[in-house]
Coordinates of C-alpha atoms in Angstrom, one line a residue:
M870 CA -6.2 -22.6 -3.2
K871 CA -3.9 -22.8 -6.1
I872 CA -3.5 -19.1 -7.4
G873 CA -1.6 -18.4 -10.6
I874 CA 0.0 -14.8 -11.4
I875 CA 1.0 -13.7 -14.0
G876 CA 3.0 -10.8 -15.6
A877 CA 4.1 -9.6 -19.7
M878 CA 7.6 -8.5 -18.8
V879 CA 10.0 -10.2 -15.9
E880 CA 9.6 -6.4 -13.9
E881 CA 6.2 -6.8 -13.4
I882 CA 7.1 -10.2 -11.8
T883 CA 9.9 -9.4 -9.7
P884 CA 8.7 -7.9 -7.2
L885 CA 6.5 -11.0 -6.7
L886 CA 9.6 -13.0 -6.5
E887 CA 11.8 -10.6 -4.3
F888 CA 8.4 -10.7 -1.8
F889 CA 8.5 -14.2 -1.4
K890 CA 12.2 -15.2 -0.7
N891 CA 12.5 -12.3 1.7
A892 CA 9.9 -13.8 3.2
H893 CA 12.6 -17.2 3.3
L894 CA 9.7 -19.3 1.1
N895 CA 11.1 -21.9 -1.0
I896 CA 10.5 -21.1 -4.2
Q897 CA 10.4 -24.5 -7.0
T898 CA 11.1 -23.5 -10.4
Q899 CA 9.6 -25.8 -13.4
T900 CA 10.1 -25.0 -17.6
I901 CA 7.0 -25.5 -19.9
G902 CA 6.8 -24.2 -23.7
G903 CA 9.8 -21.7 -22.4
N904 CA 8.1 -19.9 -20.5
V905 CA 9.4 -20.4 -16.1
Y906 CA 6.9 -20.9 -13.7
H907 CA 7.4 -20.2 -10.2
C908 CA 5.7 -22.2 -7.5
I909 CA 5.4 -21.5 -3.6
H910 CA 3.2 -23.9 -1.5
I911 CA 2.9 -22.3 1.8
K912 CA 0.9 -24.5 3.8
Q913 CA -1.5 -25.6 1.9
D914 CA -2.1 -23.5 -0.8
S915 CA 0.3 -22.7 -3.7
V916 CA 0.7 -19.6 -5.7
Y917 CA 2.4 -20.2 -9.6
I918 CA 3.9 -16.6 -11.0
A919 CA 4.8 -16.7 -14.4
Y920 CA 5.9 -13.6 -16.6
S921 CA 4.2 -15.0 -20.4
K922 CA 6.1 -12.4 -22.9
I923 CA 4.8 -9.6 -23.9
G924 CA 0.9 -10.3 -26.9
K925 CA -2.0 -12.0 -26.3
V926 CA -0.3 -15.3 -27.7
H927 CA 2.0 -15.9 -24.8
S928 CA -0.8 -14.2 -22.4
A929 CA -2.8 -16.9 -23.5
L930 CA -0.5 -19.6 -23.3
V931 CA 0.9 -19.2 -19.9
A932 CA -2.9 -18.8 -18.6
T933 CA -4.0 -22.5 -20.2
M934 CA -0.8 -23.6 -19.2
M935 CA -1.7 -22.3 -14.9
I936 CA -5.0 -23.9 -15.7
S937 CA -4.7 -27.4 -17.3
Y938 CA -1.2 -28.3 -16.0
F939 CA -0.8 -26.4 -12.8
G940 CA -4.9 -26.3 -12.2
C941 CA -5.3 -23.0 -11.0
E942 CA -8.3 -22.2 -9.8
K943 CA -8.0 -17.9 -9.7
I944 CA -6.3 -16.2 -11.7
L945 CA -4.3 -12.7 -11.4
F946 CA -3.1 -10.1 -13.1
S947 CA -0.2 -7.3 -12.4
G948 CA 1.6 -5.3 -14.7
V949 CA 1.3 -1.9 -16.1
A950 CA -0.9 -0.3 -18.7
G951 CA -1.3 2.3 -20.6
G952 CA -3.9 5.6 -19.7
L953 CA -6.7 6.9 -21.6
R954 CA -8.8 8.1 -19.0
K955 CA -7.8 11.7 -18.5
D956 CA -8.4 11.1 -14.8
L957 CA -5.7 8.3 -14.9
Q958 CA -2.2 10.0 -14.1
V959 CA 1.6 7.5 -14.0
G960 CA 1.0 4.8 -10.6
D961 CA -3.0 4.8 -10.4
L962 CA -3.9 1.5 -9.8
L963 CA -6.5 0.2 -11.7
I964 CA -8.9 -2.7 -12.2
A965 CA -11.0 -4.0 -15.3
T966 CA -14.2 -4.9 -14.9
K967 CA -14.6 -6.5 -19.1
L968 CA -12.1 -6.1 -21.2
C969 CA -11.9 -6.2 -25.2
Q970 CA -9.3 -7.1 -28.0
H971 CA -9.4 -4.0 -29.9
D972 CA -7.3 -5.2 -33.2
V973 CA -10.3 -8.0 -34.0
D974 CA -12.3 -6.6 -36.5
I975 CA -13.9 -8.9 -38.8
S976 CA -16.7 -6.1 -39.4
A977 CA -16.6 -7.0 -43.8
F978 CA -18.9 -9.3 -42.5
G979 CA -21.6 -7.6 -40.6
H980 CA -19.6 -8.2 -36.9
P981 CA -18.7 -5.5 -34.3
L982 CA -15.3 -3.9 -33.8
G983 CA -13.7 -6.5 -32.2
F984 CA -16.3 -9.8 -32.1
I985 CA -15.2 -12.7 -32.4
P986 CA -18.3 -15.9 -33.5
E987 CA -19.1 -17.6 -30.5
S988 CA -17.0 -15.4 -28.4
A989 CA -18.8 -11.0 -27.4
V990 CA -16.5 -8.1 -27.6
F991 CA -16.5 -7.7 -23.9
I992 CA -15.2 -10.4 -21.6
E993 CA -16.8 -9.5 -17.2
S994 CA -13.9 -10.8 -15.2
D995 CA -14.7 -12.2 -11.9
A996 CA -17.6 -10.3 -9.5
E997 CA -16.5 -12.0 -6.7
L998 CA -12.7 -10.9 -7.0
N999 CA -13.7 -7.6 -8.2
S1000 CA -15.4 -6.7 -5.0
I1001 CA -11.5 -8.4 -3.0
A1002 CA -9.8 -5.8 -4.4
R1003 CA -11.9 -2.8 -3.2
S1004 CA -11.3 -4.0 -0.1
V1005 CA -7.8 -4.0 -0.7
A1006 CA -8.2 -1.0 -1.9
G1007 CA -9.8 0.4 0.9
S1008 CA -7.5 -1.4 3.8
I1009 CA -4.3 -0.3 2.2
G1010 CA -6.3 3.7 1.6
K1011 CA -5.1 3.0 -1.8
E1012 CA -7.5 4.4 -4.5
L1013 CA -8.6 2.2 -6.8
K1014 CA -10.1 3.2 -10.1
E1015 CA -11.6 0.7 -12.1
G1016 CA -13.4 0.8 -16.5
V1017 CA -13.3 -1.4 -19.7
V1018 CA -9.7 -2.1 -20.4
A1019 CA -8.9 -2.6 -23.7
S1020 CA -5.6 -5.4 -25.2
G1021 CA -4.0 -5.7 -28.9
D1022 CA -0.5 -6.6 -29.9
Q1023 CA 0.4 -3.0 -30.1
F1024 CA 2.1 -0.7 -27.9
I1025 CA -0.3 2.6 -28.1
N1026 CA 1.4 5.7 -28.1
D1027 CA -0.8 7.8 -30.7
D1028 CA -2.8 10.0 -30.2
S1029 CA -5.6 9.3 -32.9
K1030 CA -5.3 5.5 -31.8
K1031 CA -5.9 6.2 -28.5
Q1032 CA -8.9 8.4 -29.0
W1033 CA -10.0 6.0 -31.5
I1034 CA -9.8 2.9 -29.0
I1035 CA -11.7 5.7 -26.4
Q1036 CA -14.4 6.3 -29.1
T1037 CA -15.0 2.7 -30.0
F1038 CA -14.9 0.7 -26.6
G1039 CA -15.4 2.8 -23.7
A1040 CA -12.4 1.6 -22.7
C1041 CA -10.2 4.0 -19.6
A1042 CA -6.9 1.8 -20.2
V1043 CA -4.8 0.1 -22.9
E1044 CA -1.8 -3.1 -23.0
M1045 CA -1.4 -6.3 -24.9
E1046 CA -2.4 -9.3 -22.6
G1047 CA -5.7 -8.9 -20.0
A1048 CA -8.5 -9.4 -22.4
S1049 CA -6.8 -12.9 -24.5
V1050 CA -6.1 -14.0 -20.2
A1051 CA -10.4 -13.3 -20.2
V1052 CA -10.8 -15.0 -22.6
V1053 CA -9.0 -18.4 -22.2
C1054 CA -10.3 -18.0 -18.0
A1055 CA -14.3 -17.9 -19.4
A1056 CA -13.4 -20.5 -21.6
F1057 CA -12.1 -22.9 -18.6
G1058 CA -14.6 -21.5 -16.6
V1059 CA -12.2 -19.6 -13.7
P1060 CA -12.6 -16.6 -11.9
F1061 CA -10.0 -14.1 -12.6
C1062 CA -9.1 -11.0 -11.7
I1063 CA -7.0 -7.6 -14.2
F1064 CA -5.2 -5.5 -12.1
R1065 CA -2.6 -2.7 -13.8
S1066 CA -0.3 0.3 -12.6
I1067 CA -0.7 3.0 -15.3
S1068 CA 3.0 3.4 -16.2
D1069 CA 2.1 5.7 -19.4
S1070 CA -0.8 7.5 -21.2
A1071 CA -1.3 6.4 -25.2
D1072 CA 0.3 8.9 -25.9
T1073 CA 3.5 10.0 -28.3
N1074 CA 5.6 10.3 -25.2
A1075 CA 4.5 6.8 -24.0
D1076 CA 7.7 5.2 -24.8
I1077 CA 9.6 7.5 -22.7
S1078 CA 7.2 7.9 -20.3
F1079 CA 7.0 3.8 -20.2
D1080 CA 10.7 3.1 -19.8
E1081 CA 11.2 5.5 -16.9
F1082 CA 8.0 4.3 -14.6
L1083 CA 8.1 0.5 -15.6
E1084 CA 10.1 -0.9 -12.8
S1085 CA 8.2 1.9 -9.9
A1086 CA 4.8 0.9 -11.4
S1087 CA 4.9 -2.3 -11.2
K1088 CA 6.1 -2.5 -7.7
V1089 CA 2.7 -0.7 -7.1
S1090 CA 0.6 -3.2 -8.6
A1091 CA 2.6 -6.3 -7.5
K1092 CA 2.3 -4.5 -3.9
F1093 CA -1.9 -4.4 -4.5
C1094 CA -1.5 -8.4 -5.7
I1095 CA 0.3 -9.7 -2.0
E1096 CA -2.3 -8.0 -0.3
F1097 CA -4.4 -9.5 -2.4
I1098 CA -3.4 -13.1 -2.5
K1099 CA -3.3 -12.1 1.3
K1100 CA -7.3 -11.6 1.4
L1101 CA -8.0 -14.5 -0.7
G1102 CA -6.9 -16.5 2.8
V1103 CA -3.3 -17.7 1.8
G1104 CA -1.0 -17.3 5.5
I1105 CA 2.6 -14.8 3.8

């Protein structure tokens, strides 16, 4: 089995790489298109880890390479997000049941916000992988939230924009990469799971909260990711 794990920033994949180094597993690196891919071979399985850089274009590029070049059969995204719902606090963990692009607008042609022709407003994540995520959360005693995650090439730190995304898409969290990964995986028919740890509340203090909690939130998501791939049968 070949599993691809993507983060947007180096801070999001550092805890994962540290885990494999501490497990004394050989990590090979390969640079393609300006991105470094870390390859770990474990018996009959392989895990590929990369940070894409921020934004939908970059994450789509890395997801495409994971699938078309490395042959990954499942894609996981581990990282942080801004919480939109009141019940989401910094450090909470959630999975995206479906994803949308909140910054897509061709409504001038009569289309709903977030819609792209020959696609859809929402792309659902893989039900089986989401079920595994719930099982992992139960086994480690971690509460797992879930809901719609909205992606866009904007860092949201504005209360009015936050409320607009909630009202328009029913989203529970916002970030900058998940939906583009979903588009790529859907196009290739590859199952995917997007999980995020909350780093801020996407309000006027989001920039301060994000900087303060990025590292700790990344560790929460990475720890869950490790338990997840163990559940998939990777012998680590």
